[in-house]
CSV table of C-alpha atoms in Angstrom, one decimal:
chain,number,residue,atom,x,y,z
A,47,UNK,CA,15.6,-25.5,6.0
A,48,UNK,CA,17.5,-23.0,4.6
A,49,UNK,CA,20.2,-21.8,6.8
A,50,UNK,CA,22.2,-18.5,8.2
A,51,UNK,CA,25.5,-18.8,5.8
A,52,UNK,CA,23.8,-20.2,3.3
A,53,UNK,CA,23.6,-19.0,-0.4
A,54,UNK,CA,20.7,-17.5,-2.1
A,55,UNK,CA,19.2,-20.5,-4.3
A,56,UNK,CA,18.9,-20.7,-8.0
A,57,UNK,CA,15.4,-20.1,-8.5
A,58,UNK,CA,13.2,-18.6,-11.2
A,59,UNK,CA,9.1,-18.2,-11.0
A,60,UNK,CA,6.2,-16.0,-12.3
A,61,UNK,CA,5.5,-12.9,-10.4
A,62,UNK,CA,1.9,-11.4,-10.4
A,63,UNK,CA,1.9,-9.9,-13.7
A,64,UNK,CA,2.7,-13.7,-15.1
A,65,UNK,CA,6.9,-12.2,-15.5
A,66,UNK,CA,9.7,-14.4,-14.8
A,67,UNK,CA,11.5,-13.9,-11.6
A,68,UNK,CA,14.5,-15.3,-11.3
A,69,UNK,CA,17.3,-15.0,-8.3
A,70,UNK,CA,20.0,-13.0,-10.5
A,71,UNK,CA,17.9,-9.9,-10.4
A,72,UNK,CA,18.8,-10.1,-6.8
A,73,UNK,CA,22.6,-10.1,-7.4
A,74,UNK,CA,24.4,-7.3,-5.5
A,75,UNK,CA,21.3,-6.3,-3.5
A,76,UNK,CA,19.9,-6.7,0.3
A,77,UNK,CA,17.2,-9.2,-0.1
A,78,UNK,CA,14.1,-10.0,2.1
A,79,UNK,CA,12.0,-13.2,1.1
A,80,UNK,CA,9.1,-13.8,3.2
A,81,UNK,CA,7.0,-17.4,2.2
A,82,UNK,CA,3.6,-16.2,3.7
A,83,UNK,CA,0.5,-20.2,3.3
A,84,UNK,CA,-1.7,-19.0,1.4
A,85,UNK,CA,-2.8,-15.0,-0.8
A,86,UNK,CA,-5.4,-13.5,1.1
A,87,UNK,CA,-5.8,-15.7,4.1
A,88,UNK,CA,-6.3,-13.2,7.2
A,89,UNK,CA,-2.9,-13.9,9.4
A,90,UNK,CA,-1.2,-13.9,5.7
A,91,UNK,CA,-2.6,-10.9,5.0
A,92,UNK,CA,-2.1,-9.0,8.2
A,93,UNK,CA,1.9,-9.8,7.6
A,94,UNK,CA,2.0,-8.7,3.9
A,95,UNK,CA,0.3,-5.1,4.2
A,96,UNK,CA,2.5,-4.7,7.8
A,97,UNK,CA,5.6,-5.2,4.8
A,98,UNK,CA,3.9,-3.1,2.7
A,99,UNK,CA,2.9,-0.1,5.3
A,100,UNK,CA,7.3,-0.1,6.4
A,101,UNK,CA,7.9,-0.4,3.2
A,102,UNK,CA,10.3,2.9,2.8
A,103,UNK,CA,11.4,2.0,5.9
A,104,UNK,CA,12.9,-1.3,4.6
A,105,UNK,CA,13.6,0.4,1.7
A,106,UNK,CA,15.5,2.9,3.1
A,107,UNK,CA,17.5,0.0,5.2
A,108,UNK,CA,18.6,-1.3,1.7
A,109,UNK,CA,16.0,-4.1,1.3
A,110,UNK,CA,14.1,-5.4,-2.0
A,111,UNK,CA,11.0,-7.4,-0.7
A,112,UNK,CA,9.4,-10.8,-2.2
A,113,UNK,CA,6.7,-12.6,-1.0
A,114,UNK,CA,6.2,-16.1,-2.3
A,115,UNK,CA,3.7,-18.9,-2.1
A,116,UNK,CA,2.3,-21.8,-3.1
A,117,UNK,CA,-0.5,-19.9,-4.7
A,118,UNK,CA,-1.4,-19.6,-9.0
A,119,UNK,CA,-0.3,-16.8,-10.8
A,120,UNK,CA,-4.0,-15.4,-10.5
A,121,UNK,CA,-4.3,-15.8,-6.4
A,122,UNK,CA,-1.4,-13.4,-6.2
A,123,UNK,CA,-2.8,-11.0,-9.1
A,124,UNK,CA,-5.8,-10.9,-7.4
A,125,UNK,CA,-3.9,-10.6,-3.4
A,126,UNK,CA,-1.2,-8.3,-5.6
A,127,UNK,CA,-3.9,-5.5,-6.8
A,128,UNK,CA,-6.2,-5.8,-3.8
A,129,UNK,CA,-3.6,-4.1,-1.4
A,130,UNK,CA,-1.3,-2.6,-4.0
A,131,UNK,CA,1.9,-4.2,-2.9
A,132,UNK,CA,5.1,-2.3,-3.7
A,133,UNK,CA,6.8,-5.3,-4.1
A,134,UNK,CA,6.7,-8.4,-6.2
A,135,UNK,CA,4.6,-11.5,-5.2
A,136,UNK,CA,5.8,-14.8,-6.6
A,137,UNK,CA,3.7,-18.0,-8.0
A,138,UNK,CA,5.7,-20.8,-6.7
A,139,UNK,CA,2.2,-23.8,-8.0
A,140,UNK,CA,5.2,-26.1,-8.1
A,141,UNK,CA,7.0,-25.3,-4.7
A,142,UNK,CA,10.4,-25.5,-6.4
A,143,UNK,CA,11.5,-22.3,-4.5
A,144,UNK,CA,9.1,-23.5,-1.2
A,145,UNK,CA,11.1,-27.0,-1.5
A,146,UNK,CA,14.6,-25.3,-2.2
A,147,UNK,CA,14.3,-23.2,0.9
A,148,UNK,CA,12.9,-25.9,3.2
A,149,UNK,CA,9.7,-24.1,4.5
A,150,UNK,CA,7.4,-27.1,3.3
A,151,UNK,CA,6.9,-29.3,6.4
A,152,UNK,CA,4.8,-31.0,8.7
A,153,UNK,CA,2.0,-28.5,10.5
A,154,UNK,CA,-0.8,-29.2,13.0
A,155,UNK,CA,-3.6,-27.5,13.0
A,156,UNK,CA,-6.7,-28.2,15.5
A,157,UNK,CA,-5.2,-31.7,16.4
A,158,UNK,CA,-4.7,-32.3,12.0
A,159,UNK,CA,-1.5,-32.6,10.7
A,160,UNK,CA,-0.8,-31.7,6.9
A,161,UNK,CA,2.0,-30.8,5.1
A,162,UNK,CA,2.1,-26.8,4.4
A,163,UNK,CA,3.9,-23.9,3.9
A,164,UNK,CA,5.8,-23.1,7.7
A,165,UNK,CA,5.2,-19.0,7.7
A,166,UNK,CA,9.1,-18.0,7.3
A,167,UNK,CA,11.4,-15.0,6.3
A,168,UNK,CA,15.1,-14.9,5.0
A,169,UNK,CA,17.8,-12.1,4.8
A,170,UNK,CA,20.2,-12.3,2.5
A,171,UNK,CA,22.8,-9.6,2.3
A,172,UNK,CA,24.6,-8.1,-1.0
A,173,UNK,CA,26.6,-11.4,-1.9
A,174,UNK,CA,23.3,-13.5,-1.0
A,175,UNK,CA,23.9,-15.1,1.8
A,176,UNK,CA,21.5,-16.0,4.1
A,177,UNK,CA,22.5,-13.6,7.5
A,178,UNK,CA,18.9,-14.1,8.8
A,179,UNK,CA,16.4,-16.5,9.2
A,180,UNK,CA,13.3,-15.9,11.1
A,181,UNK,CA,11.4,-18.9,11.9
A,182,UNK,CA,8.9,-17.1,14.4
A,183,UNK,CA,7.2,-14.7,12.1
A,184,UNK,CA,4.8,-12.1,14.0
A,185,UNK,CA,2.3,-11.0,11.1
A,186,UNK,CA,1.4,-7.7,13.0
A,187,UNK,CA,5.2,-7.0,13.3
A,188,UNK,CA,7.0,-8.1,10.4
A,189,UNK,CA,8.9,-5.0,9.3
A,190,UNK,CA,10.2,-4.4,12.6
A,191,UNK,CA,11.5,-8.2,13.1
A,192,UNK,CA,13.5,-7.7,9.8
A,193,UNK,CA,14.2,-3.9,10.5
A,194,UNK,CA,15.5,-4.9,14.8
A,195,UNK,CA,18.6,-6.7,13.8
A,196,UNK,CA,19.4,-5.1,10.7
């Protein structure tokens, strides 16, 4: 997994709207990427729309906001319009970006074990590099857990 001191990967993606995404339109900004399982799942949505509802907060801390998953283009139109996001939502069907930041792993669910996205949020400051990783994502809470230490 991605780690604190660690640069911002290359990566590049469809958002919502089917636009490429890549990491240079980052450059020279605060940067929050939160990789949430799966678009409109209930913990998954209760942690997007707790992003959404702080966002000026997080704005006003200096953040830009992405959310990423494993989901098509359409799942995250669809997540995207339903709760008016003020941020982007990225199609990552191929988990290049999921891969590159090491949040696919082993999960167990009920006694099953699967391989999965691993519900995880980075920080990256103006010169993306990785100042924060939070591994132990509270959904209800999200904002503040980025907002506590910034």
């Amino acid at each position: 997994m991605l780690k604190v001191g660690d640069a911002l990967p290359n990566f590049e993606s469809l958002n919502q709207d089917g636009e490429t995404i890549n990491s240079e339109k980052f450059k020279g900004q605060k940067l929050v990427i939160f990789f949430y399982p799966q678009a409109s799942t209930p913990t998954c949505t209760v942690e997007a729309c707790n992003l959404s509802d702080n966002y000026s907060e997080l704005e006003k801390a200096g953040f830009q906001l992405l959310g990423i998953s494993g989901d098509s283009v359409k799942k995250q139109k669809n997540f995207h319009s339903k709760f008016a996001f003020p941020y982007d939502l990225i199609a990552d069907e191929s988990r290049d970006i999921i891969e590159k930041f090491g949040v696919w792993q082993e999960k167990k669910t009920f006694g099953k074990t699967y391989m999965g996205i691993v519900r995880t949020t980075f920080i990256f400051n103006e010169k993306g590099t990785c100042t924060r990783v939070i591994e132990k994502v509270t959904s209800k809470t999200a904002a503040q857990q980025i907002l506590e230490e910034n």
